[in-house]
Every structure is written in structure tokens, then in C-alpha cells.
Coordinates of C-alpha atoms and ligand atoms in Angstrom, one line a residue:
X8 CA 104.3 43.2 134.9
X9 CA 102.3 41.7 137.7
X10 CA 102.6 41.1 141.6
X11 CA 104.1 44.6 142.2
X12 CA 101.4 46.3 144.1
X13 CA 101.2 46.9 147.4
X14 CA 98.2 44.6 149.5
X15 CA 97.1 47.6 151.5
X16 CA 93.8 49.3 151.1
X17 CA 93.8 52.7 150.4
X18 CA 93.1 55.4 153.1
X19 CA 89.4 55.7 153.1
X20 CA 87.2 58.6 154.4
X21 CA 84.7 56.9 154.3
X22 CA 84.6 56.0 158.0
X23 CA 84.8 60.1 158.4
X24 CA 81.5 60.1 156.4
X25 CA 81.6 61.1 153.1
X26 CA 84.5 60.4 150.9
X27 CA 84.4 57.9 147.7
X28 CA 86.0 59.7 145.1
X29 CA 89.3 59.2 143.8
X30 CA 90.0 63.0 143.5
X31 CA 89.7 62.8 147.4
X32 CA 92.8 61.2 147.5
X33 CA 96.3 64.3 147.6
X34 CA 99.5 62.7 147.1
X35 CA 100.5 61.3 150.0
X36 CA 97.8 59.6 150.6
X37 CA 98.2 58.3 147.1
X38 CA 101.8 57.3 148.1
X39 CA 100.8 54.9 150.8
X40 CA 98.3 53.3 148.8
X41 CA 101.3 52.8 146.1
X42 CA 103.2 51.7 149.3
X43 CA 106.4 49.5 148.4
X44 CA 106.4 50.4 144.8
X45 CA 108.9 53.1 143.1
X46 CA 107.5 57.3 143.9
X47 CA 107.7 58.0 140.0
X48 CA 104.5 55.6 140.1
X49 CA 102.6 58.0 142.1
X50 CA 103.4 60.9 139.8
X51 CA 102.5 59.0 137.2
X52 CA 99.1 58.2 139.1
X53 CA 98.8 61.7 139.7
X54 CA 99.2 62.5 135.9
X55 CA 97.0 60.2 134.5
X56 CA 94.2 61.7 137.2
X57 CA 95.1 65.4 136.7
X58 CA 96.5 65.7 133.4
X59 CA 95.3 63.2 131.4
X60 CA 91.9 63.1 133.3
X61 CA 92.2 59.3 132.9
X62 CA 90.6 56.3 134.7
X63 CA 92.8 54.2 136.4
X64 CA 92.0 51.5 134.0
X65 CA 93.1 53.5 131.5
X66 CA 96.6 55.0 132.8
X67 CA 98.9 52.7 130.7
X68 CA 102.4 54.0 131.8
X69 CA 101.2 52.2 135.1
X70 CA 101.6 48.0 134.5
X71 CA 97.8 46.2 133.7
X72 CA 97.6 44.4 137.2
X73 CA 98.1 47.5 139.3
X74 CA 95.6 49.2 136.9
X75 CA 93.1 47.1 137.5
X76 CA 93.6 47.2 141.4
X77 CA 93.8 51.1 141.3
X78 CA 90.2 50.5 139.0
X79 CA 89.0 49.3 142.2
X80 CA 90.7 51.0 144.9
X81 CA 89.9 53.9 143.3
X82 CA 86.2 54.7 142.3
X83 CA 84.4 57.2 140.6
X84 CA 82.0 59.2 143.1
X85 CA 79.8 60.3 140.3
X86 CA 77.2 57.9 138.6
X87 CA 75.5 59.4 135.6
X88 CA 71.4 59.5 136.6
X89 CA 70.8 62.1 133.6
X90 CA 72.4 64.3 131.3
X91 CA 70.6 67.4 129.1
X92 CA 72.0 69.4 126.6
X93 CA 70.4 73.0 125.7
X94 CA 71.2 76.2 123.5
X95 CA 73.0 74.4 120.8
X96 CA 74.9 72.1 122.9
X97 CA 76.6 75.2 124.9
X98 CA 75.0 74.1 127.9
X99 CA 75.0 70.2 129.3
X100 CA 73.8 69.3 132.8
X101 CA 74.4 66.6 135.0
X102 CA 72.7 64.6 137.5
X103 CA 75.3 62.9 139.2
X104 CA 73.9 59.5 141.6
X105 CA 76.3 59.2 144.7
X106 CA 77.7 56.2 146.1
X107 CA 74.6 56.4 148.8
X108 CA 72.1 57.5 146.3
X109 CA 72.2 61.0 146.8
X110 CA 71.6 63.4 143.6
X111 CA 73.5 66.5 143.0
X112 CA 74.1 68.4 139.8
X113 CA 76.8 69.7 137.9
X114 CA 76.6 72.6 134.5
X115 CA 79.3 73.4 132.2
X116 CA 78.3 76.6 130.1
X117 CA 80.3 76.9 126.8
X118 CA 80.9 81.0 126.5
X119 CA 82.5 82.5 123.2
X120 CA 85.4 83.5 125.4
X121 CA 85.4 81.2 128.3
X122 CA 84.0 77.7 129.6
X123 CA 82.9 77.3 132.8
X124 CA 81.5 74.7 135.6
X125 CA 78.9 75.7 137.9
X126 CA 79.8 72.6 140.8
X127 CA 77.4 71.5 143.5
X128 CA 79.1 71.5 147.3
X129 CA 76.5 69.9 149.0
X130 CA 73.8 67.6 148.4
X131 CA 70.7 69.3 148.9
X132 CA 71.0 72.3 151.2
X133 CA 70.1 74.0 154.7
X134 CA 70.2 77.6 153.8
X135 CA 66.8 77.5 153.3
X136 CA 66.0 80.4 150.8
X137 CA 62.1 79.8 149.5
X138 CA 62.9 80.5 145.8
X139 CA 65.5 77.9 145.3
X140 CA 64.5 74.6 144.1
X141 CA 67.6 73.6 146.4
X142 CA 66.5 75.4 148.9
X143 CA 63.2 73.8 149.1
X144 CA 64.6 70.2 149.3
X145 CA 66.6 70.9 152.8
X146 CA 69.6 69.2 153.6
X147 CA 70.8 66.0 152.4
X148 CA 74.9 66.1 153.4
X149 CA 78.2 67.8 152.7
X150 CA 80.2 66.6 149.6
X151 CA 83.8 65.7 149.9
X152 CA 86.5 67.2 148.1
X153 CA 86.7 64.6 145.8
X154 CA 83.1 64.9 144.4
X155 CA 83.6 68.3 144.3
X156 CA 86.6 67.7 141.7
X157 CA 85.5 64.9 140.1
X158 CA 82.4 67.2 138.7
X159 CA 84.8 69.7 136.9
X160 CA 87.0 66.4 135.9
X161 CA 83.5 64.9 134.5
X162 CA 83.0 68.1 133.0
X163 CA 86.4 69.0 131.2
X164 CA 86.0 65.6 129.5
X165 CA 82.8 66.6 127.9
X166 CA 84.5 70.1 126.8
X167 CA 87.3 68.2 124.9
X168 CA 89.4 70.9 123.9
X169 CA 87.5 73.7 124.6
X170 CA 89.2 73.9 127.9
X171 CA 87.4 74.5 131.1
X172 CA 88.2 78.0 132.6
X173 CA 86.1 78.7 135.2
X174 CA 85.0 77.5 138.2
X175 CA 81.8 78.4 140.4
X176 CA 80.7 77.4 143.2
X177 CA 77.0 77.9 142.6
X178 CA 75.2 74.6 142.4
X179 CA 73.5 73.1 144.9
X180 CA 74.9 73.5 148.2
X181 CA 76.2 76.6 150.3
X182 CA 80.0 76.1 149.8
X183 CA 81.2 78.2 153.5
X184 CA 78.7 75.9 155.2
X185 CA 81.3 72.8 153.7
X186 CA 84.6 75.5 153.9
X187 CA 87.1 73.0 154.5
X188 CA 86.1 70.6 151.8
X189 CA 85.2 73.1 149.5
X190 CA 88.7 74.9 149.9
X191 CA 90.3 71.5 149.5
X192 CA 88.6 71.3 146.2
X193 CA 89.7 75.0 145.2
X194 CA 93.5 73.9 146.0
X195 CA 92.8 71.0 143.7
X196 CA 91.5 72.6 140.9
X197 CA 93.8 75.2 140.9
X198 CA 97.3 73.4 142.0
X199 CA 96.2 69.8 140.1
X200 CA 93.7 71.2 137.6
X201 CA 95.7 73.9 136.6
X202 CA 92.7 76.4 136.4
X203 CA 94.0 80.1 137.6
X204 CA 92.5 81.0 141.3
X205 CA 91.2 84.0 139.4
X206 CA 88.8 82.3 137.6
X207 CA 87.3 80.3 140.8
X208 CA 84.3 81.9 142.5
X209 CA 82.6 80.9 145.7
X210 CA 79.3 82.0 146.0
X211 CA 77.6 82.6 149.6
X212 CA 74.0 83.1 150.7
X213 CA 76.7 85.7 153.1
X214 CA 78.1 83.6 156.0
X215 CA 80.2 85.8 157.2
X216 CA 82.7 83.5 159.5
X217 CA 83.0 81.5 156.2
X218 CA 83.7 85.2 154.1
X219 CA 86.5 86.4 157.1
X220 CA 88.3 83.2 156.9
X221 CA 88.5 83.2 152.6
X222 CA 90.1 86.6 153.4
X223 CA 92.9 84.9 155.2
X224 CA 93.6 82.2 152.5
X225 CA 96.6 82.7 150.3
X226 CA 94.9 82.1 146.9
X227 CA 92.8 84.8 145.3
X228 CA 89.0 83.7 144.4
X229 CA 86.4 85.8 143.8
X230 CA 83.5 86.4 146.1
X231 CA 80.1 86.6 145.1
X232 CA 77.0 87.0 147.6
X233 CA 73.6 86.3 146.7
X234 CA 72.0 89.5 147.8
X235 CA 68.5 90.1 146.3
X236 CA 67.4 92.5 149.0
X237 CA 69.1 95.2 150.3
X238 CA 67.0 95.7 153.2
X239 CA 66.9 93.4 156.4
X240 CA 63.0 93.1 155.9
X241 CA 63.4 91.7 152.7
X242 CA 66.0 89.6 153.1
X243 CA 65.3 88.3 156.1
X244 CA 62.4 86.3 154.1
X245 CA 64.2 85.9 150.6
X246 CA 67.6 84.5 152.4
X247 CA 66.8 83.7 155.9
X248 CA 70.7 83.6 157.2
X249 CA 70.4 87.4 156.9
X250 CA 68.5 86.9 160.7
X251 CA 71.4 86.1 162.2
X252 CA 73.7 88.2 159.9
X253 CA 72.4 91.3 158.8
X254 CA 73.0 93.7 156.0
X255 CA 75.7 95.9 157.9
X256 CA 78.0 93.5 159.3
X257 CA 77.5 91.5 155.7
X258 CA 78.7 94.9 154.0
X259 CA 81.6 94.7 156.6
X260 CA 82.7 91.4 155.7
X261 CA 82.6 91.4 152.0
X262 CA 84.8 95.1 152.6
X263 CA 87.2 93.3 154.1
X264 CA 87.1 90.6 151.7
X265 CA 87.8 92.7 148.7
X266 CA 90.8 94.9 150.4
X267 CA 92.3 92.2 152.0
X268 CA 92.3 90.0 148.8
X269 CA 92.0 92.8 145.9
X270 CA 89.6 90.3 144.5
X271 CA 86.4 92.0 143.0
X272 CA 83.3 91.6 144.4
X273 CA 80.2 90.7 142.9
X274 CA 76.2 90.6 144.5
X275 CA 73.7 88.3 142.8
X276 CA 70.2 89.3 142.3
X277 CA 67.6 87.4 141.2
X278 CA 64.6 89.8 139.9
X279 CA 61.6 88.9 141.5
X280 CA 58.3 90.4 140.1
X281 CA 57.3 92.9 142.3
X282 CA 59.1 91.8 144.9
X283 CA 62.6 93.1 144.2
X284 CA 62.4 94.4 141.0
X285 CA 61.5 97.9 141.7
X286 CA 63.0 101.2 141.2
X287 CA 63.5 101.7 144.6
X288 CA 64.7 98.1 145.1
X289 CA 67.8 99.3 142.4
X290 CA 68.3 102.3 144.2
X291 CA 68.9 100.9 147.5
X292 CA 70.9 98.1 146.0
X293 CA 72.7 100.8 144.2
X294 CA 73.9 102.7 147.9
X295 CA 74.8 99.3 149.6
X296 CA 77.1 98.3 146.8
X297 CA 78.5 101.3 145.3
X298 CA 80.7 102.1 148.5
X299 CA 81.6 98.1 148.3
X300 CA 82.5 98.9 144.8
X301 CA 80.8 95.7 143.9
X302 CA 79.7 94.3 140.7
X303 CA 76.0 93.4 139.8
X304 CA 75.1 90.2 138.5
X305 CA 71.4 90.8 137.7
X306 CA 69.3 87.1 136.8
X307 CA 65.6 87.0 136.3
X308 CA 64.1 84.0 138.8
X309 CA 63.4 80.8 137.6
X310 CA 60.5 80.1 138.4
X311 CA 60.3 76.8 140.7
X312 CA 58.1 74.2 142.3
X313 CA 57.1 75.4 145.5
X314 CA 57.5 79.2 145.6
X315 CA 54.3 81.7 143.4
X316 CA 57.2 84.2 142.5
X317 CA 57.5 84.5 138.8
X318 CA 60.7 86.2 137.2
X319 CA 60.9 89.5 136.3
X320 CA 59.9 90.6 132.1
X321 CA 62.6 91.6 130.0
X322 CA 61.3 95.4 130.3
X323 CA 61.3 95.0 134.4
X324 CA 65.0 93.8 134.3
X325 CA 66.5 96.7 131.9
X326 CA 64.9 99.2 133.5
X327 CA 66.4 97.9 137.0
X328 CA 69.9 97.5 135.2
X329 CA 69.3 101.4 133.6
X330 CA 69.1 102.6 137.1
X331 CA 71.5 100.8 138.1
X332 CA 73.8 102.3 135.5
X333 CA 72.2 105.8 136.0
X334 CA 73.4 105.3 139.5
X335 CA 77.0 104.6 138.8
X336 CA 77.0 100.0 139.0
X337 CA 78.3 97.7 137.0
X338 CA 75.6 95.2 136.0
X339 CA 75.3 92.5 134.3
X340 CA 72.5 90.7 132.8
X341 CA 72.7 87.8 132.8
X342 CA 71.5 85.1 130.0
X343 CA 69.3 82.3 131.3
X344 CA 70.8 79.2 130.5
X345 CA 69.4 76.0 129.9
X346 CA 66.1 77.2 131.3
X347 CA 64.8 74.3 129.1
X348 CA 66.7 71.4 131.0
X349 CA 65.2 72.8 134.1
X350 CA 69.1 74.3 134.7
X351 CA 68.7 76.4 137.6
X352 CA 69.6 75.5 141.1
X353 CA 68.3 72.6 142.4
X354 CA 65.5 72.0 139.7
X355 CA 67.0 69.0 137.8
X356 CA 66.9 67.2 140.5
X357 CA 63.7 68.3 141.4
X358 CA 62.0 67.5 138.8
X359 CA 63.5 64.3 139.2
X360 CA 62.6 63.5 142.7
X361 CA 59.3 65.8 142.6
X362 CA 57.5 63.4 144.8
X363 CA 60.1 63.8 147.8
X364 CA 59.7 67.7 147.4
X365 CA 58.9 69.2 151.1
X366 CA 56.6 71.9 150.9
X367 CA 58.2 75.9 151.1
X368 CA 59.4 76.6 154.7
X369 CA 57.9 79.9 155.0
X370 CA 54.5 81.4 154.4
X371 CA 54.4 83.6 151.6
X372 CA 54.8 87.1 152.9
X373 CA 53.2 90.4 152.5
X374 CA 55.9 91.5 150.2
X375 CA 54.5 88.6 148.1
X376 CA 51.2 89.2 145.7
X377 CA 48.7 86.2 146.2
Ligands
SAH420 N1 74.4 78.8 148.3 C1 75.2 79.6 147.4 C2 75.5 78.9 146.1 C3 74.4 78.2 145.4 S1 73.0 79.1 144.7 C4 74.5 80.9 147.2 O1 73.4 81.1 147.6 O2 75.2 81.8 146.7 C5 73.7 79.9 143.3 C6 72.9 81.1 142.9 O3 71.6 80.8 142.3 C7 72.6 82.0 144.1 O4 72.8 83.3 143.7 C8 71.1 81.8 144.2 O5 70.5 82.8 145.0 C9 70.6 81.6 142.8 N2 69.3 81.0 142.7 C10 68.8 80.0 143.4 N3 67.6 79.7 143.0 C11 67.3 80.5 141.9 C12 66.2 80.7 141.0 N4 65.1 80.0 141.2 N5 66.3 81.6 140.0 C13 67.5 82.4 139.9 N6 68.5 82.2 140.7 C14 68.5 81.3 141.7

């Protein structure tokens, strides 16, 4: 069957900026593109994208000529630049090319009793936190929905049938500072993907506009706020959005969060020698998120280009999580993955691109030894 697609080009975003994904497309924007030809061939667009995770090319309820013109109407966002696998093939990473040569990176972590994506919202980012490889690069743009999807898409094709569960929002990028996108791609992959809102996490550097309005949204994700510090003076230099919001109206907003949704509520912290890792650093982390009820996910720092931190030794970070206990938290410590594929935030890529690295925004501090 030939001749019985429509002329018309699909709706691009791409005069809006960003968008050259297929997974930017919902359905009735997949409708007009399938203009003048029966509905039952959009859902059966829809199904070879969602469910059978399928290029257009390769949809064969749809007829070969309207295949081929999807093929084209319709392209992948993600170009493979490089791909790692570590710890027994239970962790692969991506570095994904973008139409305009922009690099971002995707990680699927194969757990005994779960499989999860850490996606990228943003490539590059402005949050500027000086031990984050990310961090370090600045800003390059916002992703669109569909690149957003297309990376847990990418990602549940390499996991065959182990079947992606999870979903966090904790590559590169600070997802409230792309909200609408970024909850776009959260509808997706739960209402298209299938994957339960309960398993999605968005995880904040702590813009609080971006936390209040999650609280109003119907489906419930999971909030996580990397923390480190739990005093302004710290923070103010590890994660320099705490400046313009501070650690009592953060505690506010992430109170809110968790009665509002009943979603639990969890603080990164990545243990910093001597700089965070202290006793007193887990008892003051200990009375700002014990009231919060909050859960602890504790993460030794990767080291990276550009900032003279190392992570904390494995002594440092159980005696941090023992107080922690002692002091009535949940922590968790968490395994380092894929340290050898250079698997935390930002560094593929910057190892990559180490030439266009800018230097660290901020002088090293007095909190920071020489
Ligand atoms: N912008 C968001 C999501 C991306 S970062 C946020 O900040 O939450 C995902 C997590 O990795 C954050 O908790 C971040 O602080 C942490 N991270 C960044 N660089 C790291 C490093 N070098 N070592 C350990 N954790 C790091």
C-alpha cells in the first residue's frame, strides 16, 4: 500500500528551539501529521513508539511507504558518540550527540531487584555547584521532552527484558530549571512508558518555586534534594542556589512537598573529605532532616577535573552513616557505580570534551584544605 500519507510536515518545535525527537510528538500532534489517513493508524504509531519501542522503519502494521516517510518525519534525537559498560555489564553509559552537536549522557543501572535510568534534562548546566563535572561545564541548553524520553526508550532497549523500573532525574541538567519539559517527559514515561509515578524521582539542587509547583501536580514522584551541607555557610559554596534560597525556607518547601504529596523525601550527600564529612556535619544533617522525616542518600564524591576535593574513605562514610543511625536517619550508602567509565555527573562527557572544560567558578574556600 502506497500514496496514502498525508503531504504535510509534521508539527516541529524546532522553530521553538529545541525539539527533534520523535518522543516530542503526544498524540495529537501525531494525528495531524497522520492527517487524512484512518485514527487506528495513529494508535498504531503510538504502539510501535511506546510499546514496541520501535523505529518507524520498523512499525510493520503501518504500510512500507508511510514507514519510510514517518523514518524521516520522525528522527531519533539521540546519536550514539560513546557507550561503556562497567561492573559486569550492570552498568552502561551513554553519550548521546544532539541534532546540534550538543553531548549529554544517559546510565541505566541493572539492580538485583530493580532497573533504573539516571536521564539528563539539560545539556550542560547553570547551577553551578564546583564539584560536579556538570557543574563545571556551565550551560549549554534545555532538553525537550522528547530527548528526555528517547534516553529511557534508548535505555529499555539495551535492558531487553530486564524491564526498566525507575526513573531519575539526576544526570546532567537541573530538571525544575527545564519544569515544563521535564514534567512533560514524567507524563510520558509514566502514561506511554508505563513506568509507575512512584518509581520516578526528580532531583533538585532545591529550587524551591520548581519544589512548590511539583506539590500541586496530580502524579506522585519522589523528591530528592541534593543537600551536602546543612549550614548556609557551607552550602552557600558547595551549591550556590542556596544564596538566594536558604536552608529554612528549603526545609519549608520540601515539608510541604512530602505532606502535600505523601511522597517520601530523600537528601543527597556527597561526602566530602573534611569538608562535610564530619561528625558534626552528620549531626547537623541529622536535626534538619529528622523533623523532615527525610531519607539519607549518603555517596562518596567523585572526584573530578576542576575541583581538589577528594571523596571521603570507606571508614569516614560508615562512621557518618553510624551517626546518622545513632541519631535516629535512614541512610543509605550508596554503591559507586561505574566509577571506571568516568559514570558520575557530567564526567563522560568531560572527559570527552576536556579541552572545552572552563576552569571552577569559585575559589576554593577556607572550608577547603589546600
Ligand atoms: N541538578 C540536579 C540533578 C543532577 S545531579 C541535582 O543537583 O540534584 C545528580 C546528583 O549527583 C546530585 O545529588 C549531585 O549533587 C550529585 N553529584 C554531582 N557531582 C557529583 C560528584 N562529583 N560526586 C558525587 N555526586 C555528585
Amino acid at each position: 500500500m502506497t500514496g496514502d500519507f498525508p503531504t504535510s510536515d509534521p508539527p516541529s518545535r524546532t522553530e521553538r528551539g529545541i525539539s527533534t525527537s520523535r518522543y516530542d510528538h503526544d498524540r495529537s500532534e501525531l494525528d495531524a501529521l497522520l492527517a487524512g489517513l484512518p485514527t487506528y493508524r495513529t494508535e498504531q504509531l503510538w504502539q510501535g513508539l511506546y510499546s514496541d519501542l520501535a523505529d518507524p522503519d520498523d512499525i510493520t502494521t503501518l504500510p512500507a511507504a508511510l514507514r519510510s516517510q514517518l523514518a524521516e518525519q520522525l528522527p531519533a534525537a539521540l546519536h550514539l558518540d560513546q557507550r561503556s559498560v562497567s561492573d559486569n555489564g550492570e552498568t552502561v553509559k551513554w553519550l548521546w550527540r544532539l541534532a546540534d552537536g550538543s553531548l549529554i549522557e544517559t546510565v541505566l543501572m541493572h539492580y538485583e531487584e530493580r532497573s533504573t535510568v539516571c536521564v539528563s534534562s539539560q545539556a550542560g548546566c547553570a547551577m553551578a555547584c564546583g564539584f560536579c563535572a556538570t557543574g563545571q561545564m556551565g550551560f549549554d541548553r534545555h532538553l525537550s521532552t522528547g530527548e528526555m524520553v528517547e534516553q529511557v526508550v534508548r535505555a529499555q532497549q539495551e535492558a531487553g527484558d530486564r524491564r526498566v523500573s525507575n526513573v531519575v532525574f539526576m544526570g546532567m541538567g537541573e530538571p525544575l530549571a527545564n519544569y515544563d519539559r521535564t514534567w512533560a517527559a514524567v507524563e510520558r514515561i509514566h502514561g506511554a512508558l508505563g513506568l509507575s509515578a512512584r518509581h520516578l524521582t526528580i532531583s533538585t539542587v532545591g529550587l524551591i518555586p520548581g519544589i512548590l509547583k511539583l506539590a500541586e501536580e496530580t502524579l506522585p514522584v519522589n523528591l530528592a534534594v541534593s543537600l551536602h551541607a546543612a549550614n548556609d555557610r557551607l552550602r552557600d559554596e558547595l551549591v550556590p542556589v542556596n544564596r538566594r534560597w536558604p536552608l529554612t525556607a528549603l526545609a519549608e518547601a520540601c515539608s510541604h512537598h512530602a505532606t502535600t504529596t505523601g511522597r517520601r523525601l530523600s537528601f543527597e550527600w556527597a561526602l566530602m573529605h573534611d569538608v562535610n564529612d564530619t561528625l558534626r556535619d552528620a549531626a547537623e544533617l541529622a536535626d534538619y532532616a529528622g523533623p523532615l522525616s527525610a531519607h539519607v542518600n549518603l555517596i562518596p564524591l567523585n572526584p573530578t577535573p576542576g575541583w581538589p576535593i577528594r571523596g571521603s574513605s570507606h571508614l569516614r562514610v560508615r562512621e557518618f552513616a553510624g551517626e546518622l543511625g545513632n541519631r535516629g536517619i535512614n541512610a543509605t550508602i550508596r554503591r559507586t557505580r561505574g566509577v571506571d567509565i568516568d559514570a558520575a555527573c557530567g564526567q563522560l562527557r568531560a572527559s570527552r570534551t576536556s579541552v572545552d572544560l572552563r576552569p571552577p567558578r569559585r575559589e576554593a574556600s577556607s572550608h577547603l584544605p589546600d
